Short mmCIF file of C-alpha atoms in Angstrom, two decimals:
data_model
loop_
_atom_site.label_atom_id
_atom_site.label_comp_id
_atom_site.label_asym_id
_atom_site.label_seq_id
_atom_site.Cartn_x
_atom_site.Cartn_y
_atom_site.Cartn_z
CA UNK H 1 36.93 -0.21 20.27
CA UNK H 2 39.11 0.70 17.05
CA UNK H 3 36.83 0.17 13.72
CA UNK H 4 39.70 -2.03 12.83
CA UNK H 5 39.19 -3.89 15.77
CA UNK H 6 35.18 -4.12 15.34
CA UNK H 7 35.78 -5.11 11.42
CA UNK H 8 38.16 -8.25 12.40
CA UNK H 9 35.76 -9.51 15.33
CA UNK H 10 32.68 -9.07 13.03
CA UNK H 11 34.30 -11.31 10.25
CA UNK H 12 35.32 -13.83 12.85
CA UNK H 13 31.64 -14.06 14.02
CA UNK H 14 30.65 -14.19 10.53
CA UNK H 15 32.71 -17.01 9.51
CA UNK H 16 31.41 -18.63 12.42
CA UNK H 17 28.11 -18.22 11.51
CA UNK H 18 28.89 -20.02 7.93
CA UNK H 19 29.99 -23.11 9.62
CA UNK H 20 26.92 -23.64 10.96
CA UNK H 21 24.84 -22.47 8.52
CA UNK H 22 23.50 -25.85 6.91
CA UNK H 23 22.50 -26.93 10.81
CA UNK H 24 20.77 -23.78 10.89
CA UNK H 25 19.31 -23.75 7.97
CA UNK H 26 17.97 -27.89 9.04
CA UNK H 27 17.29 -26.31 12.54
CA UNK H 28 14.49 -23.33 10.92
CA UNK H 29 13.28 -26.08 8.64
CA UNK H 30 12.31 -28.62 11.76
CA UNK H 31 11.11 -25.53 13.58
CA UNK H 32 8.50 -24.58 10.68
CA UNK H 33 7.36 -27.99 10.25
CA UNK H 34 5.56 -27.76 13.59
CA UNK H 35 4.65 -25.04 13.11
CA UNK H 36 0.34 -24.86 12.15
CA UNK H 37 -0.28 -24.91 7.98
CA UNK H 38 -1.62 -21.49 8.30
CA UNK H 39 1.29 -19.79 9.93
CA UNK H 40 3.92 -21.79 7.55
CA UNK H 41 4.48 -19.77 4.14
CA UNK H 42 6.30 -21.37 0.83
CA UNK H 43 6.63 -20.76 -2.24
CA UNK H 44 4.14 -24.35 -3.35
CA UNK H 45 1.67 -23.42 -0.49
CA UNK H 46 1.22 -20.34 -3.12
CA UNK H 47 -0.30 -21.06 -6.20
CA UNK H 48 -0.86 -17.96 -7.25
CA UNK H 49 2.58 -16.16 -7.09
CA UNK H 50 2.91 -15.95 -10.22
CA UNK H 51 -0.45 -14.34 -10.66
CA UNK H 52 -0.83 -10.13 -11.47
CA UNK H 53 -0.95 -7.97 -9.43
CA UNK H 54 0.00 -4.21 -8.58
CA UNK H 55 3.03 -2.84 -10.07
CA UNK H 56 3.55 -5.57 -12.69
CA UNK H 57 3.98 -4.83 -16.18
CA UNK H 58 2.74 -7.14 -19.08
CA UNK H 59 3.57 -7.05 -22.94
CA UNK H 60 0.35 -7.34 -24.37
CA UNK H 61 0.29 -8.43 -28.10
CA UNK H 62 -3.12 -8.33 -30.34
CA UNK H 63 -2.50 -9.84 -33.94
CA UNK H 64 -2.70 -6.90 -36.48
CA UNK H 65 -3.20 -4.41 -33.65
CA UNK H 66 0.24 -3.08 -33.77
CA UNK H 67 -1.42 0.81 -31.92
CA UNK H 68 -2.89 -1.59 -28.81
CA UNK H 69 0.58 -3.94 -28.93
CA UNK H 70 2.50 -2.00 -25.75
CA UNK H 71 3.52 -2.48 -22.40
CA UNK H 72 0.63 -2.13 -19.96
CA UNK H 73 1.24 -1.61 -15.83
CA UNK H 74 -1.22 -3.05 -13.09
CA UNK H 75 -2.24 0.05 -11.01
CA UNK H 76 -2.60 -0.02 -7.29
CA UNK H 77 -6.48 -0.95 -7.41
CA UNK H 78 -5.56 -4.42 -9.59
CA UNK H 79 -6.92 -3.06 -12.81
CA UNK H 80 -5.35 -1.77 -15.90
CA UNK H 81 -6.68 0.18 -18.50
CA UNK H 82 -7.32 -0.83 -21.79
CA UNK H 83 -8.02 1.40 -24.90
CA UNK H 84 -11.86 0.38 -26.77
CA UNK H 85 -12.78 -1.66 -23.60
CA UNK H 86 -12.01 0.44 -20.63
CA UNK H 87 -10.91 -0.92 -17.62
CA UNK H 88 -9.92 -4.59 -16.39
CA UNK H 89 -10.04 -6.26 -13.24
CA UNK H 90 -6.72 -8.20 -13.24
CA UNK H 91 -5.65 -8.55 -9.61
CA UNK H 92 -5.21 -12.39 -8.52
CA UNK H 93 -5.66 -13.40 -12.33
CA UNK H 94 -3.01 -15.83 -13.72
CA UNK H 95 -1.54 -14.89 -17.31
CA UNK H 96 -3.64 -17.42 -19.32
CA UNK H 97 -6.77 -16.14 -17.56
CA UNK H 98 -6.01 -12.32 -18.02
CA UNK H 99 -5.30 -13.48 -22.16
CA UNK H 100 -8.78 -15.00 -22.19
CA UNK H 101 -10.79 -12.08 -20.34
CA UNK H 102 -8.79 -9.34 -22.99
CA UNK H 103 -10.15 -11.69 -26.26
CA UNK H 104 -13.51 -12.14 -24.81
CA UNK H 105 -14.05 -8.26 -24.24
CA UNK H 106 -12.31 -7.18 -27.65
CA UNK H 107 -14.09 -9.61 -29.57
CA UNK H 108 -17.67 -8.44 -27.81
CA UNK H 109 -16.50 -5.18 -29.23
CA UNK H 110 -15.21 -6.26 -32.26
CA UNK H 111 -17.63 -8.69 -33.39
CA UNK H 112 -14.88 -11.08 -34.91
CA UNK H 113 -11.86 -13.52 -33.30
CA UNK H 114 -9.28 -12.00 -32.19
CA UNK H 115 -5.91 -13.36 -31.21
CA UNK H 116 -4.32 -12.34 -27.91
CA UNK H 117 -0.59 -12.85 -26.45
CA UNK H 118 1.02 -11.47 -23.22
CA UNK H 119 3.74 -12.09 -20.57
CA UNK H 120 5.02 -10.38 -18.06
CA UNK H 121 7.83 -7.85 -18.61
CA UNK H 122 8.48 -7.05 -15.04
CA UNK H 123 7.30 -8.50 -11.77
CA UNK H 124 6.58 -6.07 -8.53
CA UNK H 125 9.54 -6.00 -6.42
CA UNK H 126 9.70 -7.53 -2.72
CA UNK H 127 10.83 -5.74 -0.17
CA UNK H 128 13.31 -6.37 3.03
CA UNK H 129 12.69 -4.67 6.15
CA UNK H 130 13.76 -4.79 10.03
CA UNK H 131 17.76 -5.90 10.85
CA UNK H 132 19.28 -5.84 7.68
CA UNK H 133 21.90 -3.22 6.11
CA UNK H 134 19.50 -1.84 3.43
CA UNK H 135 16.61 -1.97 3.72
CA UNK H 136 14.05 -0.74 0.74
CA UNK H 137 12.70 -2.71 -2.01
CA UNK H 138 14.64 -5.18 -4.81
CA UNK H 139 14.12 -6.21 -7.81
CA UNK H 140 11.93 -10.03 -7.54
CA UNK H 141 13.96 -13.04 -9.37
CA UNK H 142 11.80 -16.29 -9.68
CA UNK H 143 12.74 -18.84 -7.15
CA UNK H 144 14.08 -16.31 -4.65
CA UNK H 145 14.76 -17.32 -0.86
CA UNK H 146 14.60 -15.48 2.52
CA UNK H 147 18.31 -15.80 2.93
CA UNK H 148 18.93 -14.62 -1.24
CA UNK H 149 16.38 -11.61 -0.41
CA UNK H 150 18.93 -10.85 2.97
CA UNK H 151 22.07 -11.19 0.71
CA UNK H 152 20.51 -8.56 -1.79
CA UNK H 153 19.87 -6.10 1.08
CA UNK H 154 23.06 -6.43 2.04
CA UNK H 155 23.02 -8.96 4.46
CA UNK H 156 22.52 -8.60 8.74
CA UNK H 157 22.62 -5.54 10.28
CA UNK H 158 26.08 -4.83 11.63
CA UNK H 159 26.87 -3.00 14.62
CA UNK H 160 28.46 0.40 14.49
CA UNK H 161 26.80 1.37 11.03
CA UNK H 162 23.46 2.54 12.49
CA UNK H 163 24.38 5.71 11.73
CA UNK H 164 24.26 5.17 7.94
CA UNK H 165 20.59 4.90 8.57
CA UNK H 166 20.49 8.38 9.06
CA UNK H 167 21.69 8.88 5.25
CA UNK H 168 19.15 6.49 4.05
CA UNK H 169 16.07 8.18 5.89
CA UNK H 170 17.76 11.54 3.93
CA UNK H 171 17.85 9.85 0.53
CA UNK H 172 14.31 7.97 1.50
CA UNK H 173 12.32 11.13 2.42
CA UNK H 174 14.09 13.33 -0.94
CA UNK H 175 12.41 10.19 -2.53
CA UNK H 176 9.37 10.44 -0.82
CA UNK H 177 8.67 13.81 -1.63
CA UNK H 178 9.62 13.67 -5.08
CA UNK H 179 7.29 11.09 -5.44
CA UNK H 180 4.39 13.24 -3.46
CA UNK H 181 5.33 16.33 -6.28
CA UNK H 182 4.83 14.47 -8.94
CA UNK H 183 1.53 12.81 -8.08
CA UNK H 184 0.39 16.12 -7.32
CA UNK H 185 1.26 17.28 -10.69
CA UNK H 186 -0.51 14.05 -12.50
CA UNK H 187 -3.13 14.09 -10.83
CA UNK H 188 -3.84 18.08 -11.41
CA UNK H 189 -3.23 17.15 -15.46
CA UNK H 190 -5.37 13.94 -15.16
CA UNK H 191 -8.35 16.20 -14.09
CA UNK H 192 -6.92 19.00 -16.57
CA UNK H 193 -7.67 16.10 -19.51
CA UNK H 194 -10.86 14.89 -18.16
CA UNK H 195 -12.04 18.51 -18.38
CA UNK H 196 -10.75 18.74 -22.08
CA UNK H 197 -13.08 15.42 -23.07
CA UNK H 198 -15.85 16.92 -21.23
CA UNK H 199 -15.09 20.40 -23.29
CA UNK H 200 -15.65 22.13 -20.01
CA UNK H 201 -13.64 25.54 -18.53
CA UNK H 202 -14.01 24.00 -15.28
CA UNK H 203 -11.01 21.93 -14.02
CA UNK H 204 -12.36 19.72 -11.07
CA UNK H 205 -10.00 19.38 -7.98
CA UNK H 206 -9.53 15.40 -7.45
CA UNK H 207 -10.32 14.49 -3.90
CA UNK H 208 -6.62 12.76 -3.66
CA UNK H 209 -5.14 15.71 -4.59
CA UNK H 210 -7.12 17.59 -1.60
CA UNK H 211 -5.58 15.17 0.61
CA UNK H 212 -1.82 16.02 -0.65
CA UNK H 213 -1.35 19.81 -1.28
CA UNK H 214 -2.47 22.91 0.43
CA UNK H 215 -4.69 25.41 -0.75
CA UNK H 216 -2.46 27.69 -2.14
CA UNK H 217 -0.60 24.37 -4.40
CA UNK H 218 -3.91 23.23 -5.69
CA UNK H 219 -4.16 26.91 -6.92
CA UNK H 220 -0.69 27.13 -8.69
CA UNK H 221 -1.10 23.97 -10.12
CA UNK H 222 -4.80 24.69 -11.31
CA UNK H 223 -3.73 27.70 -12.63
CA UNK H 224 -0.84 26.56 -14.55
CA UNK H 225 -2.74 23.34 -16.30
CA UNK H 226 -5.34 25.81 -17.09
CA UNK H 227 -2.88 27.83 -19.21
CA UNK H 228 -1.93 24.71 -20.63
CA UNK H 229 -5.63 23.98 -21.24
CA UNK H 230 -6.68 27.42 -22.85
CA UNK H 231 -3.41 27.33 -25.08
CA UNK H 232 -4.26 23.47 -26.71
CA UNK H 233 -8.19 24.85 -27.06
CA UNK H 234 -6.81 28.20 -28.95
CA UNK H 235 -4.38 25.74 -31.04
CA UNK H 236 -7.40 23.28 -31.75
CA UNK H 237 -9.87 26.02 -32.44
CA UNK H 238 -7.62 27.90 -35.13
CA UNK H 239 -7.14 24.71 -36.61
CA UNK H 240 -10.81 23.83 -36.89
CA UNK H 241 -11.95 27.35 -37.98
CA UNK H 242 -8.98 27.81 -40.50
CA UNK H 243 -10.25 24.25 -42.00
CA UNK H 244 -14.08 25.73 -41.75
CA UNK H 245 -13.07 29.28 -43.31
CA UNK H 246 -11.92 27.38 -46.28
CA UNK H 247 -14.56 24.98 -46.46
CA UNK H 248 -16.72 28.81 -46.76
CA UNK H 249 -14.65 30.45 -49.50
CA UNK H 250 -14.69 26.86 -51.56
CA UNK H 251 -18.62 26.76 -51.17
CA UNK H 252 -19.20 30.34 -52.06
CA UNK H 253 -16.56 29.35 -55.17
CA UNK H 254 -19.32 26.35 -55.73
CA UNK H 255 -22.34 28.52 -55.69
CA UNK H 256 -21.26 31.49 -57.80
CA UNK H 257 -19.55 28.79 -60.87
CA UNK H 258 -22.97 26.27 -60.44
CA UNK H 259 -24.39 30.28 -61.14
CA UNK H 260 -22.28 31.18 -64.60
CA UNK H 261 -22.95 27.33 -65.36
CA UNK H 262 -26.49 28.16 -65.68
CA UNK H 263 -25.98 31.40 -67.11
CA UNK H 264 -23.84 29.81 -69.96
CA UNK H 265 -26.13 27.02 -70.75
CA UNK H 266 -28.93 29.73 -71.14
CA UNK H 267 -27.08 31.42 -73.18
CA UNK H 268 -25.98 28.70 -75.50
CA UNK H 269 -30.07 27.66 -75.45
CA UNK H 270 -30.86 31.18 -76.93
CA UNK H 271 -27.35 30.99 -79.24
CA UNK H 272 -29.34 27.46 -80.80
CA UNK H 273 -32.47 28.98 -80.93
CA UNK H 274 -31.04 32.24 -83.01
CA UNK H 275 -28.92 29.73 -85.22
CA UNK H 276 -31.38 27.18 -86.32
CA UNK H 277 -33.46 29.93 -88.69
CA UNK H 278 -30.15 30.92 -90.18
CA UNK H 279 -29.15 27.35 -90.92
CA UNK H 280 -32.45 26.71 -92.07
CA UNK H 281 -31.75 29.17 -95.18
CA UNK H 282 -28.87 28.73 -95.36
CA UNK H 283 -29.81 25.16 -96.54
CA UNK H 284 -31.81 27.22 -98.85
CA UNK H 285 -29.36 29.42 -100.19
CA UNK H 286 -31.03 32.64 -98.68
CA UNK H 287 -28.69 32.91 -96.01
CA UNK H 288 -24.68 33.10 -96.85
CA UNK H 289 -22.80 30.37 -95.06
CA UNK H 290 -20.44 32.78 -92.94
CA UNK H 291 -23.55 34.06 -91.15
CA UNK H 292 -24.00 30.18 -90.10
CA UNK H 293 -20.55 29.57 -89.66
CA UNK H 294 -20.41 32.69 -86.68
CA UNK H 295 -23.56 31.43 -84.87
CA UNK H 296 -22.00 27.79 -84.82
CA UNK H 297 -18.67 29.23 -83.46
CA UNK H 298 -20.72 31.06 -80.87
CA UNK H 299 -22.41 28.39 -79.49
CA UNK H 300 -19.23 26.12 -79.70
CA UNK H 301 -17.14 28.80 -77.96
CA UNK H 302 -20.60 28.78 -74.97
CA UNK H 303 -20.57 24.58 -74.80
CA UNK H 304 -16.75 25.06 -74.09
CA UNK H 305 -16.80 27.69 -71.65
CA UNK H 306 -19.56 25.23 -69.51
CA UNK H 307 -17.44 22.15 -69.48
CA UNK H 308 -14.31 24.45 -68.28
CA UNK H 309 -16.49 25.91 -65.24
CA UNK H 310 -18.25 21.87 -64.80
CA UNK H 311 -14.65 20.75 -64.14
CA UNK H 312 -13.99 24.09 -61.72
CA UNK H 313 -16.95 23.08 -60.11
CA UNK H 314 -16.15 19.31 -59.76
CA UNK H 315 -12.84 19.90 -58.44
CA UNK H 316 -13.93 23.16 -56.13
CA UNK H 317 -16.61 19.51 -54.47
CA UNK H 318 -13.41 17.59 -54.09
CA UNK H 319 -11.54 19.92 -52.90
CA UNK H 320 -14.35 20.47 -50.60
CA UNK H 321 -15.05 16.89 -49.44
CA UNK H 322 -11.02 16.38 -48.35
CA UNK H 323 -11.08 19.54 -46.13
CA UNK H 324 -13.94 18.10 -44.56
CA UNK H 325 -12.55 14.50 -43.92
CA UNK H 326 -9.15 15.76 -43.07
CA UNK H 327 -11.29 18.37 -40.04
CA UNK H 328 -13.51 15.09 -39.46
CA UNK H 329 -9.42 13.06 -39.21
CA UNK H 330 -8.45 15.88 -37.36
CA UNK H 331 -11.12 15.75 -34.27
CA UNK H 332 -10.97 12.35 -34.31
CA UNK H 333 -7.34 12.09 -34.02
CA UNK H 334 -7.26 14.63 -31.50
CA UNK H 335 -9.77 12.55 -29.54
CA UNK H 336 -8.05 9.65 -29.52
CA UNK H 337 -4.80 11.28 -28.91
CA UNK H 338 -6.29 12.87 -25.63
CA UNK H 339 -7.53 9.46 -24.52
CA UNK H 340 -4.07 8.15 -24.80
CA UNK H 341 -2.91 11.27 -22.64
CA UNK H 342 -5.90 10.28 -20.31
CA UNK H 343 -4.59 6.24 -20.44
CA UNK H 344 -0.45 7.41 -19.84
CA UNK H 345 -1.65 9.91 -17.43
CA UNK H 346 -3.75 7.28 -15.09
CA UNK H 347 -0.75 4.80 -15.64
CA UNK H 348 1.21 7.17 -14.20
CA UNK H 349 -0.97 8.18 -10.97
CA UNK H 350 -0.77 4.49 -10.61
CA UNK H 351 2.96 3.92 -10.54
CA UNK H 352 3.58 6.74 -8.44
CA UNK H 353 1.07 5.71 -6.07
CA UNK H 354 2.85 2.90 -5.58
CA UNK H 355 5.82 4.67 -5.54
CA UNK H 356 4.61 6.51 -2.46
CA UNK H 357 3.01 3.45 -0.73
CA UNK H 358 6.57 1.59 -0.23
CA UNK H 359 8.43 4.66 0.48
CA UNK H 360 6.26 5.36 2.95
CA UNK H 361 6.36 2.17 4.57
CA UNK H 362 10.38 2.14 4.14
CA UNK H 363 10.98 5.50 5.81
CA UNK H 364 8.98 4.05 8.71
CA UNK H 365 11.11 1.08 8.90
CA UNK H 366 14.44 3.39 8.60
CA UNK H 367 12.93 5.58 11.70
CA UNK H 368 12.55 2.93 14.04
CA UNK H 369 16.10 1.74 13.65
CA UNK H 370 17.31 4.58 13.65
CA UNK H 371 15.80 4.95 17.52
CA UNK H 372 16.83 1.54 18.32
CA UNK H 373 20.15 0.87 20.71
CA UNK H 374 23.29 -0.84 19.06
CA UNK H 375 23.08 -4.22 19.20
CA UNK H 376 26.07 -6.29 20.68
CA UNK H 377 28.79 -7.82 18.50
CA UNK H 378 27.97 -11.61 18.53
CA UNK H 379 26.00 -14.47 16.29
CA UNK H 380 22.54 -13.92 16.39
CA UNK H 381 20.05 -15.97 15.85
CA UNK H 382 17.54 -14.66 13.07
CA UNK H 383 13.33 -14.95 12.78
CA UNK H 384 11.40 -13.91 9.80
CA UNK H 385 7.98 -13.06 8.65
CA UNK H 386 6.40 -12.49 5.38
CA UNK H 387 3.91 -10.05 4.61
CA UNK H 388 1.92 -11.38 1.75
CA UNK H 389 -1.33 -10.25 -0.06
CA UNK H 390 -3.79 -12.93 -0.65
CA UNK H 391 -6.82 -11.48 -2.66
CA UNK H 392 -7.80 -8.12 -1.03
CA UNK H 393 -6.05 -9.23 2.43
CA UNK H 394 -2.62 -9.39 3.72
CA UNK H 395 -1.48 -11.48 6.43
CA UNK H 396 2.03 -11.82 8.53
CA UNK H 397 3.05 -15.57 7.79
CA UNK H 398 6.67 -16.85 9.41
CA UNK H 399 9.40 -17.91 7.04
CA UNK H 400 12.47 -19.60 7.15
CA UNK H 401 15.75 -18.92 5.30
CA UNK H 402 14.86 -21.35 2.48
CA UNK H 403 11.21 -20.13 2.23
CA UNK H 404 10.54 -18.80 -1.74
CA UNK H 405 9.52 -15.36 -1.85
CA UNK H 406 6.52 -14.16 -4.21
CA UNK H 407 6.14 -10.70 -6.12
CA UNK H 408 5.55 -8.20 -3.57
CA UNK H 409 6.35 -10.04 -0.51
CA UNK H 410 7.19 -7.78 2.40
CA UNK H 411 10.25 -9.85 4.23
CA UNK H 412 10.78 -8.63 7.98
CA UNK H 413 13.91 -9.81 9.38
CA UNK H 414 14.28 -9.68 13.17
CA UNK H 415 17.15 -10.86 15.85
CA UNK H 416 15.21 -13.04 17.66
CA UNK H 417 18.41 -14.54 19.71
CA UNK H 418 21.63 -13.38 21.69
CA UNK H 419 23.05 -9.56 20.03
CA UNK H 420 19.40 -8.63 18.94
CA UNK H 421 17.05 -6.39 19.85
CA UNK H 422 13.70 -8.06 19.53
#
């Protein structure tokens, strides 16, 4: 048959398919009424779809804490990390409840009120597997349906594009092992950072990262984020021991003027002692006045050269006491600065977990259609099942097309009548 021929016969069967679609739609309705409660998903039979959970992202907002204000992501374990307070168990939590558990822990901390606003940014996606034309994973819309999810994914699978597939499981697996590369590489500079807080040479091989790369990539990627490593520790070094040679040269400069200081005001003691017999008769008349007049100058010209090396000295201390707050700003800086490496780094081993998990799963999916036979040209009759996490579980619950989806849902669309294949 023509492709033509095969496009006007599958629009015909389409359009027939839309005339009957409300019937249908009544038909998988009265169908998932009898079915038992626990089989039966919808959107109200979930209260918590709108709660957190991996791959969401939340605007978190703390009054007067513009440097903790920021978008934070849920990581694959449910938790998120948190600068001052570590990490937080969010999975399952609603909004309201996460807002409550961030004050309590920040004010423990903080020892004072403190005001705390979030929402979430972006929602986990759901993703559409089994007979449809694209499979993979979409963005999640409140309120969407089984049948809206299909539409996204670009509706039933039609015969005579199988084929496609084949470009799909291409694009999926380049996907795939992108995202394999780059966990490998976060997860070699997470344990490069964690070995910079410690202060230790030795960069630890994470078990994950074991599981991922071969011997000889752990090794290149050791070896480069130990470059990395030695290179920051030189920079940070020279910084600290240029700030410490200077603090040296300004103490010696303290020591030798505190030195002359003492010098000069011995000096000026024995210029006083010399000058009050001369003043004495010179009171007298014995003594003429220009003799007194030279000792006075003498000990004027001593008193003046003391205060000019006091004020060396008090600004030498200052100058002192900045160098050693800006090295104290300096570590401290640097400390916090690697603990928001450490924070962006773990986010990122996170997403790209994720990342892997679903294209995983989808390349799996795009596999076994690809091995499946080509299904016959006629108006099938559709079943569907959603894969939803409940807690620490998941469970296969069937659908119909007007169920509500939920953040993450895992939609698996199936023929289940005449032109399918199972």
């Amino acid at each position: 048959m023509s492709r033509d021929a095969f496009v006007v016969i599958a629009g015909v069967c389409f359009a027939a398919s839309l005339s009957v679609t409300g019937a249908a739609a009544q038909q998988s309705l009265e169908r998932a009424s009898q079915l038992p409660a626990k089989q039966a998903v919808t959107g109200q039979d979930q209260p918590g779809c709108g709660n957190l959970g991996p791959g969401d992202h939340m605007m978190v907002t703390i009054y007067q804490r513009e440097d903790l204000s920021r978008v934070y992501q849920v990581r694959a374990d449910g938790r998120i990390s948190f600068p001052t307070i570590g990490e937080l168990d969010v999975q399952g939590k609603s909004v309201q409840s996460f807002e409550q558990l961030l004050a309590q822990r920040l004010e423990a901390v903080w020892s004072r009120p403190v005001h705390v606003s979030a929402e979430i940014s972006e929602r986990r996606p759901l993703f559409v597997i089994g007979e449809v034309d694209r499979p993979g994973s979409y963005p999640y819309t409140p309120g969407i349906t089984v049948l809206q999810a299909v539409a996204l994914s670009g509706g039933f699978f039609r015969p005579g594009v199988r084929a496609g597939n084949t470009i799909e499981v291409t694009r999926e697996a380049a996907r795939l092992g992108q995202a394999r590369a780059e966990l490998k590489r976060a997860l070699t500079r997470f344990a490069r950072l964690e070995a910079e807080q410690a202060q230790s040479a030795m960069i630890e091989v994470p078990q994950r990262l074991r599981q991922l790369a071969t011997n000889a990539e752990i090794d290149e990627l050791i070896a480069a984020e130990r470059r990395i490593m030695e290179e920051r520790g030189n920079a940070r070094n020279s910084e600290i021991e240029g700030r410490e040679a200077v603090l040296e040269l300004l103490s010696e400069e303290i020591t030798a003027l505190e030195k002359k200081l003492e010098s000069i005001a011995e000096q000026t003691r024995y210029a006083r002692e010399e000058m009050a017999p001369i003043e004495q008769l010179s009171d007298r008349g014995l003594s003429p006045r220009s003799q007194l007049f030279t000792m006075q100058r003498v000990v004027a010209n001593l008193e003046a050269e003391g205060m000019e090396v006091s004020a060396r000295i008090a600004r030498s201390k200052q100058n002192r006491a900045e160098i050693e707050r800006a090295k104290a700003l300096y570590k401290s800086t640097s400390a916090v600065s690697l603990q928001d490496e450490i924070n962006a780094t773990a986010d990122k081993i996170a997403a790209t977990e994720l990342a892997l998990y679903y294209s995983e799963r989808i390349l799996q999916d795009l596999n076994d259609l690809s091995g499946g036979e080509t299904a016959a040209i006629a108006a099938p009759t559709m079943s569907y099942a959603v894969l939803r996490a409940s807690g620490e579980k998941e469970s296969w619950q069937q659908a119909t097309q007007v169920t509500p989806l939920c953040p993450g849902d895992v939609l698996q669309v199936r023929f289940a009548g005449p032109g399918g294949s199972g």
